[in-house]
Tab-separated table of C-alpha atoms in Angstrom:
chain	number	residue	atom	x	y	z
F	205	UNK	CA	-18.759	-10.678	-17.365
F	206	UNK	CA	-18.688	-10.970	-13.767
F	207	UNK	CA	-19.318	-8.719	-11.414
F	208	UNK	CA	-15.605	-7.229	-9.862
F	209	UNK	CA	-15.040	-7.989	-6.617
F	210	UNK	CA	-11.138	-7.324	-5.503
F	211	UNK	CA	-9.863	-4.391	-7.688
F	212	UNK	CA	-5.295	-5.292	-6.842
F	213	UNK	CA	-3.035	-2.671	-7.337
F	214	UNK	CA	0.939	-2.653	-8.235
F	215	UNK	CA	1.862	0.739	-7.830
F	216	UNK	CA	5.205	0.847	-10.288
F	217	UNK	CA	7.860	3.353	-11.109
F	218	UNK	CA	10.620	1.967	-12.967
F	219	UNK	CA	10.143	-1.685	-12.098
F	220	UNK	CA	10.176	-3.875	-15.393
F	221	UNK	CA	12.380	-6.331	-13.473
F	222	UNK	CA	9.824	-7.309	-10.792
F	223	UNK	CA	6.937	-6.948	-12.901
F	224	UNK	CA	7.870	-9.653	-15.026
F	225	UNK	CA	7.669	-11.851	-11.482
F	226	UNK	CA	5.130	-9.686	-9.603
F	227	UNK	CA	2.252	-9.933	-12.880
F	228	UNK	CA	1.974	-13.634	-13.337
F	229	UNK	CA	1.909	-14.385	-9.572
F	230	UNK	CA	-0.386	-11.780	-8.293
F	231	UNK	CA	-3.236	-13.131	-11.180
F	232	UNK	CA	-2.306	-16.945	-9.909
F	233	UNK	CA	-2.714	-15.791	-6.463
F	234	UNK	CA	-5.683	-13.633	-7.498
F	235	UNK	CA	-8.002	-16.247	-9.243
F	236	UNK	CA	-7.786	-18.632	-6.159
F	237	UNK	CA	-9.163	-15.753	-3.660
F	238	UNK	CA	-11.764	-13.998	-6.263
F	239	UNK	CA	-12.228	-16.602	-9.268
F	240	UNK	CA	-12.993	-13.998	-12.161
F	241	UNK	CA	-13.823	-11.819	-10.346
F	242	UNK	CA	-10.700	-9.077	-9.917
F	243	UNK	CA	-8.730	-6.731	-11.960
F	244	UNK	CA	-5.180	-6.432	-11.457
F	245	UNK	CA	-4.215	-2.252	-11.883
F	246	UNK	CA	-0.725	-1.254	-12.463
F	247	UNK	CA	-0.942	1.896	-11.407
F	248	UNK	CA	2.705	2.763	-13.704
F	249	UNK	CA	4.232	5.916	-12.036
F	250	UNK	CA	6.033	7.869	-15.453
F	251	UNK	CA	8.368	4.916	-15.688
F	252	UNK	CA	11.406	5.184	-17.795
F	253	UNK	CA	12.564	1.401	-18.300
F	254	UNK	CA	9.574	0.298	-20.912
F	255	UNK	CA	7.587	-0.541	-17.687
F	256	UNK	CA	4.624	0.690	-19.647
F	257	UNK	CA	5.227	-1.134	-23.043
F	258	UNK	CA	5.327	-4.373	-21.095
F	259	UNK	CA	2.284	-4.074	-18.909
F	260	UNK	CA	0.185	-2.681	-22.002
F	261	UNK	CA	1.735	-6.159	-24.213
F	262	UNK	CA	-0.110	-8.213	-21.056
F	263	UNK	CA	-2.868	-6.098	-21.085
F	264	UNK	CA	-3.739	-6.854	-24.991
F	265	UNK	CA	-3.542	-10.340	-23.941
F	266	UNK	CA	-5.531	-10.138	-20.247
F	267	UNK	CA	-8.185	-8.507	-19.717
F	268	UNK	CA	-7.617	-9.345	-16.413
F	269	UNK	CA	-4.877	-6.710	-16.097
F	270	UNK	CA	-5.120	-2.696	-16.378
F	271	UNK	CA	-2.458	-0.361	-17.277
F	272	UNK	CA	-3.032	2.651	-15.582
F	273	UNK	CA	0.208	4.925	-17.160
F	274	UNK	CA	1.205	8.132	-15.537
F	275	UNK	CA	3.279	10.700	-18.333
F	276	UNK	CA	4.877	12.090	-15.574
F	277	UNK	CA	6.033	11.047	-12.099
F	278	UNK	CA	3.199	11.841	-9.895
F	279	UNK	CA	4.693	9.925	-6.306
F	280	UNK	CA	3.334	6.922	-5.060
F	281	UNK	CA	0.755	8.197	-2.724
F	282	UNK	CA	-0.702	10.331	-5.457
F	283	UNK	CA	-0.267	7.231	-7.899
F	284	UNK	CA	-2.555	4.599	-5.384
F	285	UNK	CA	-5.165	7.676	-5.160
F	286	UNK	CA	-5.355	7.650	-8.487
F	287	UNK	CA	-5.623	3.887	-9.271
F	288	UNK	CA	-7.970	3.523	-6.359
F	289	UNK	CA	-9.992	6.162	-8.254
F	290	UNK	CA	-10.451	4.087	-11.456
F	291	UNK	CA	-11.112	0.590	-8.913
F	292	UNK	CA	-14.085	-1.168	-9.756
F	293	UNK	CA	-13.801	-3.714	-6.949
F	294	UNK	CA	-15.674	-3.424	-3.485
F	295	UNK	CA	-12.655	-4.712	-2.074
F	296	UNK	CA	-9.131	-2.370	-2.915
F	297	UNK	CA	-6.209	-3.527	-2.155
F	298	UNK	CA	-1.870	-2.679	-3.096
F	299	UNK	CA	0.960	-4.358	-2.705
F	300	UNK	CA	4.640	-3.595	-3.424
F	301	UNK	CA	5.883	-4.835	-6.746
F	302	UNK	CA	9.232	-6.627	-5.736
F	303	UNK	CA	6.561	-8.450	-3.752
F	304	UNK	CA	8.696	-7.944	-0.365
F	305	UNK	CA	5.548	-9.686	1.792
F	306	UNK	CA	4.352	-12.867	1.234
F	307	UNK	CA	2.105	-13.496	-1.378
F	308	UNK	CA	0.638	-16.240	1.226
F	309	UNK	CA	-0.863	-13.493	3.267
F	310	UNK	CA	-3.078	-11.876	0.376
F	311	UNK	CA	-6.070	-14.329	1.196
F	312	UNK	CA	-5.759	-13.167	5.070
F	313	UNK	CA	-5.846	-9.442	4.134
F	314	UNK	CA	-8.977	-9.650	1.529
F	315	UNK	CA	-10.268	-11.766	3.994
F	316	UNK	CA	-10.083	-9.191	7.058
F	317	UNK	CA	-12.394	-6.754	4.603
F	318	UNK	CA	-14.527	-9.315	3.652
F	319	UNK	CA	-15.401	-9.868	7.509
F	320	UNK	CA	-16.181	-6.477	7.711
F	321	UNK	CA	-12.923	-4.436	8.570
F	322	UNK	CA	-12.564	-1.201	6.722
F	323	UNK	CA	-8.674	-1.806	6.392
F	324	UNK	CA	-6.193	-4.717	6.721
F	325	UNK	CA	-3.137	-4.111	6.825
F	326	UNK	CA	0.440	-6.099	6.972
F	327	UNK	CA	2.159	-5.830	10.011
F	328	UNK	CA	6.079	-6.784	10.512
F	329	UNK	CA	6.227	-5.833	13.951
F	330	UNK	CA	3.653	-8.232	15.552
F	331	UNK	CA	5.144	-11.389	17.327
F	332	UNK	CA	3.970	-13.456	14.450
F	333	UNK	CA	5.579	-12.150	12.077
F	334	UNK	CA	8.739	-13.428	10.259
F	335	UNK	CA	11.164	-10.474	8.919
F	336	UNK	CA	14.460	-10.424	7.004
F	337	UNK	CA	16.492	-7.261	6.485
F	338	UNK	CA	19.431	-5.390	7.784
F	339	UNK	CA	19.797	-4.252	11.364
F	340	UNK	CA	20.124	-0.600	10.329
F	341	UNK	CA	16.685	-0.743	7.912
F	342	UNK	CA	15.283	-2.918	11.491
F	343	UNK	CA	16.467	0.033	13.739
F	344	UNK	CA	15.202	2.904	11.360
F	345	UNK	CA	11.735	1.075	11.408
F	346	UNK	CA	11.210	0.653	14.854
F	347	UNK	CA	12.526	4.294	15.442
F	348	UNK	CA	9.824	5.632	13.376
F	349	UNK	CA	6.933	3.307	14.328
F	350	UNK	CA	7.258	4.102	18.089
F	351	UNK	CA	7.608	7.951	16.650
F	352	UNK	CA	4.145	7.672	15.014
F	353	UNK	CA	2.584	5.522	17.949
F	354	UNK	CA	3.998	8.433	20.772
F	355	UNK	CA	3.487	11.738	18.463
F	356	UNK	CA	0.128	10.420	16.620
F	357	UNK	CA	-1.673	8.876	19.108
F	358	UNK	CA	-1.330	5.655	16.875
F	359	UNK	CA	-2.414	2.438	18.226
F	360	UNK	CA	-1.274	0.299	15.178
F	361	UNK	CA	2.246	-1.345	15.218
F	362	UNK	CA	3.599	-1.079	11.640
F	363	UNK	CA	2.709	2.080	9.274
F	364	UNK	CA	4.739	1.582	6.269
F	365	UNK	CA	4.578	-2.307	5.489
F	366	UNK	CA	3.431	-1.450	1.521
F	367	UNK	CA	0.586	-4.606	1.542
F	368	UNK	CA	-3.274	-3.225	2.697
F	369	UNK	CA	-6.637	-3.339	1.973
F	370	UNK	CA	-9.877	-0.953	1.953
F	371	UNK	CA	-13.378	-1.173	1.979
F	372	UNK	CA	-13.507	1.277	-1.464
F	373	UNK	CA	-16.893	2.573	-0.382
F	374	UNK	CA	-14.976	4.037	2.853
F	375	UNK	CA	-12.016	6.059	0.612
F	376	UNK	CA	-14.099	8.641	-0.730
F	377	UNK	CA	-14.267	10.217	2.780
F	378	UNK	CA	-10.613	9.267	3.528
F	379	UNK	CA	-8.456	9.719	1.048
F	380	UNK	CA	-9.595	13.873	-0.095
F	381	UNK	CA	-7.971	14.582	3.508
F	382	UNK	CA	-4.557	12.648	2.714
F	383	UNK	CA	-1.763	14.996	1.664
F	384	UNK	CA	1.265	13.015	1.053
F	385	UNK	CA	2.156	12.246	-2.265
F	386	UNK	CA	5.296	9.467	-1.760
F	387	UNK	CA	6.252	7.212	0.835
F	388	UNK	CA	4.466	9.036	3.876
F	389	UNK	CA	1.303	8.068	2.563
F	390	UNK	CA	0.744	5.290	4.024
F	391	UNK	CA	1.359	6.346	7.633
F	392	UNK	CA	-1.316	9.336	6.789
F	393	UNK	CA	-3.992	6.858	5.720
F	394	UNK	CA	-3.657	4.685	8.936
F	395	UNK	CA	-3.467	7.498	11.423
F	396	UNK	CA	-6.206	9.594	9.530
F	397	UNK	CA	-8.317	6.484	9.445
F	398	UNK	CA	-8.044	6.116	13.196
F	399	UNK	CA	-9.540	9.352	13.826
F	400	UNK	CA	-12.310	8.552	12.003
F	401	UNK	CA	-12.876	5.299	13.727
F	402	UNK	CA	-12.091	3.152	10.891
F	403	UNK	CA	-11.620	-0.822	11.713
F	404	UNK	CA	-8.432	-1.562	11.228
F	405	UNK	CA	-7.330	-5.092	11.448
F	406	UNK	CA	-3.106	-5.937	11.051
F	407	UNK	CA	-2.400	-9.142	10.629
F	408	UNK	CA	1.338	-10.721	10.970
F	409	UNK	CA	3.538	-11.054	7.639
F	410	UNK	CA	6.700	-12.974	6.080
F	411	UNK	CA	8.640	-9.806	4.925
F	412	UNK	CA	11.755	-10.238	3.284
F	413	UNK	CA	13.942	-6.920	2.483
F	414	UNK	CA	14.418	-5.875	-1.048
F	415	UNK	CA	17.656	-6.005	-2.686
F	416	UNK	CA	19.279	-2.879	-2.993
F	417	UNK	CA	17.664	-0.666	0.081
F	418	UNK	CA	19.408	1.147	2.407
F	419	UNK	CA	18.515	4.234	5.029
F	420	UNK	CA	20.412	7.029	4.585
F	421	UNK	CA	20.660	9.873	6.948
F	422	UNK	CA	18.645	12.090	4.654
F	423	UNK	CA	15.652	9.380	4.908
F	424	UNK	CA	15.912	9.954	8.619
F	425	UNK	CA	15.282	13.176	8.476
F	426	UNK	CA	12.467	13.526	6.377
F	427	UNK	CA	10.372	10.331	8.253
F	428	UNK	CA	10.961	12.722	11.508
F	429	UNK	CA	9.787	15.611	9.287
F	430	UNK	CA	6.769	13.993	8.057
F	431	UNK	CA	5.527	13.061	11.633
F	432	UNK	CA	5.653	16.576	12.986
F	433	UNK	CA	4.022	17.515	9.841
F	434	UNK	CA	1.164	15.885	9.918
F	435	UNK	CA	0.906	16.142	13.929
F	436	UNK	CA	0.404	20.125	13.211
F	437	UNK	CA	-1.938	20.096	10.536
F	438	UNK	CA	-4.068	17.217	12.790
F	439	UNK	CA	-4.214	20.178	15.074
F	440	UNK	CA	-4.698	23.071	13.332
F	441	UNK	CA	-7.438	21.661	10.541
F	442	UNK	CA	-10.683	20.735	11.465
F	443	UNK	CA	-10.624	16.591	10.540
């Protein structure tokens, strides 16, 4: 068997729906970049909706695909360090399930490591890149990127576009320091990656807004929340 090269991860909580999309295209899209030579993890978050049974019927049939099943919820964050744990790949990378960014882009991102970057990640706030979603999730975003950029000393546009890769021989001094266990993971990665003078590369996306999402005021909140969270411990830890 050859030797695994691009270790993909779906990290999935309740998503039978999009996996029955998300599955078949991530392997086409898979075998042109790393011909037999990648795994495709589901890293399947305590799903209720028999998200499990169907990614364990594939996996009977593929080898190419892992189910990596979680009894109980465990959040995304703590779902990805998990599945990035059991990576065999040199090259990890995630991607959301509803497949919300361009499946085009995948080559560019693997690419960006290949060349030598320790991340790539998706960006919908460059000029090249090509969005579609409400003006109130556009707003919210914007509000919170600038937040991270001003309060964490970020240099990076967009911090919460779910579709990046790593270097895996550069997470086991990254991710022990990461805290969050949901959404605000992937803010904590980029800005904690930064301070260790990580490469970083973001490349422009098509992004197209899921169905069904909406900010509420409570969401808000808690992105504020998280920000001023991890500003304190940044300065009150030794990193």
């Amino acid at each position: 068997m050859a030797e695994i090269e691009v270790s993909a991860v779906l990290p999935v909580y309740n998503d039978l729906a999009a996996l029955r999309i998300a599955i078949p295209r991530s392997l086409e899209t898979l075998e042109e970049i790393a011909p037999g030579r990648f795994e495709l993890i589901v890293a399947e978050d305590g799903s209720t909706d028999g998200s499990a049974d169907f990614v364990r019927e594939y996996e009977a049939r593929d080898p190419r695909v892992r189910l990596l099943h979680a009894d109980e919820r465990l959040g995304r964050g703590r779902a990805l360090n998990r599945a990035f744990a059991a990576a065999r790949g040199s090259i990890v990378c995630y991607y959301d399930v509803d497949l919300a960014t361009d499946m085009q882009h995948l080559a560019e991102l693997i690419g960006s490591v290949r060349e030598g970057y320790d991340i790539a990640t998706g960006s919908r706030l460059l000029p090249g890149s090509t969005i579609t979603r409400s003006g109130g999730r556009e707003i919210a975003s914007r509000g919170y990127n600038m937040l991270v950029r001003l309060i964490l000393r970020s240099r990076l546009h967009d911090h919460q576009c779910g579709f990046k890769a790593f270097r895996r021989d550069r997470l086991p001094s990254l991710l022990p320091s990461v805290t969050a266990d949901h959404w605000f993971w992937d803010t904590e990665v980029l800005v904690r990656a930064q301070r260790k003078d990580y490469r970083i590369r973001e490349i422009p996306v098509r992004w197209r807004q899921g169905e069904g999402t909406t900010v509420r005021a409570k969401d808000v909140v808690e992105m504020g929340s998280a920000i001023v969270h991890l500003w304190w411990r940044l300065h009150v830890e030794k990193s």
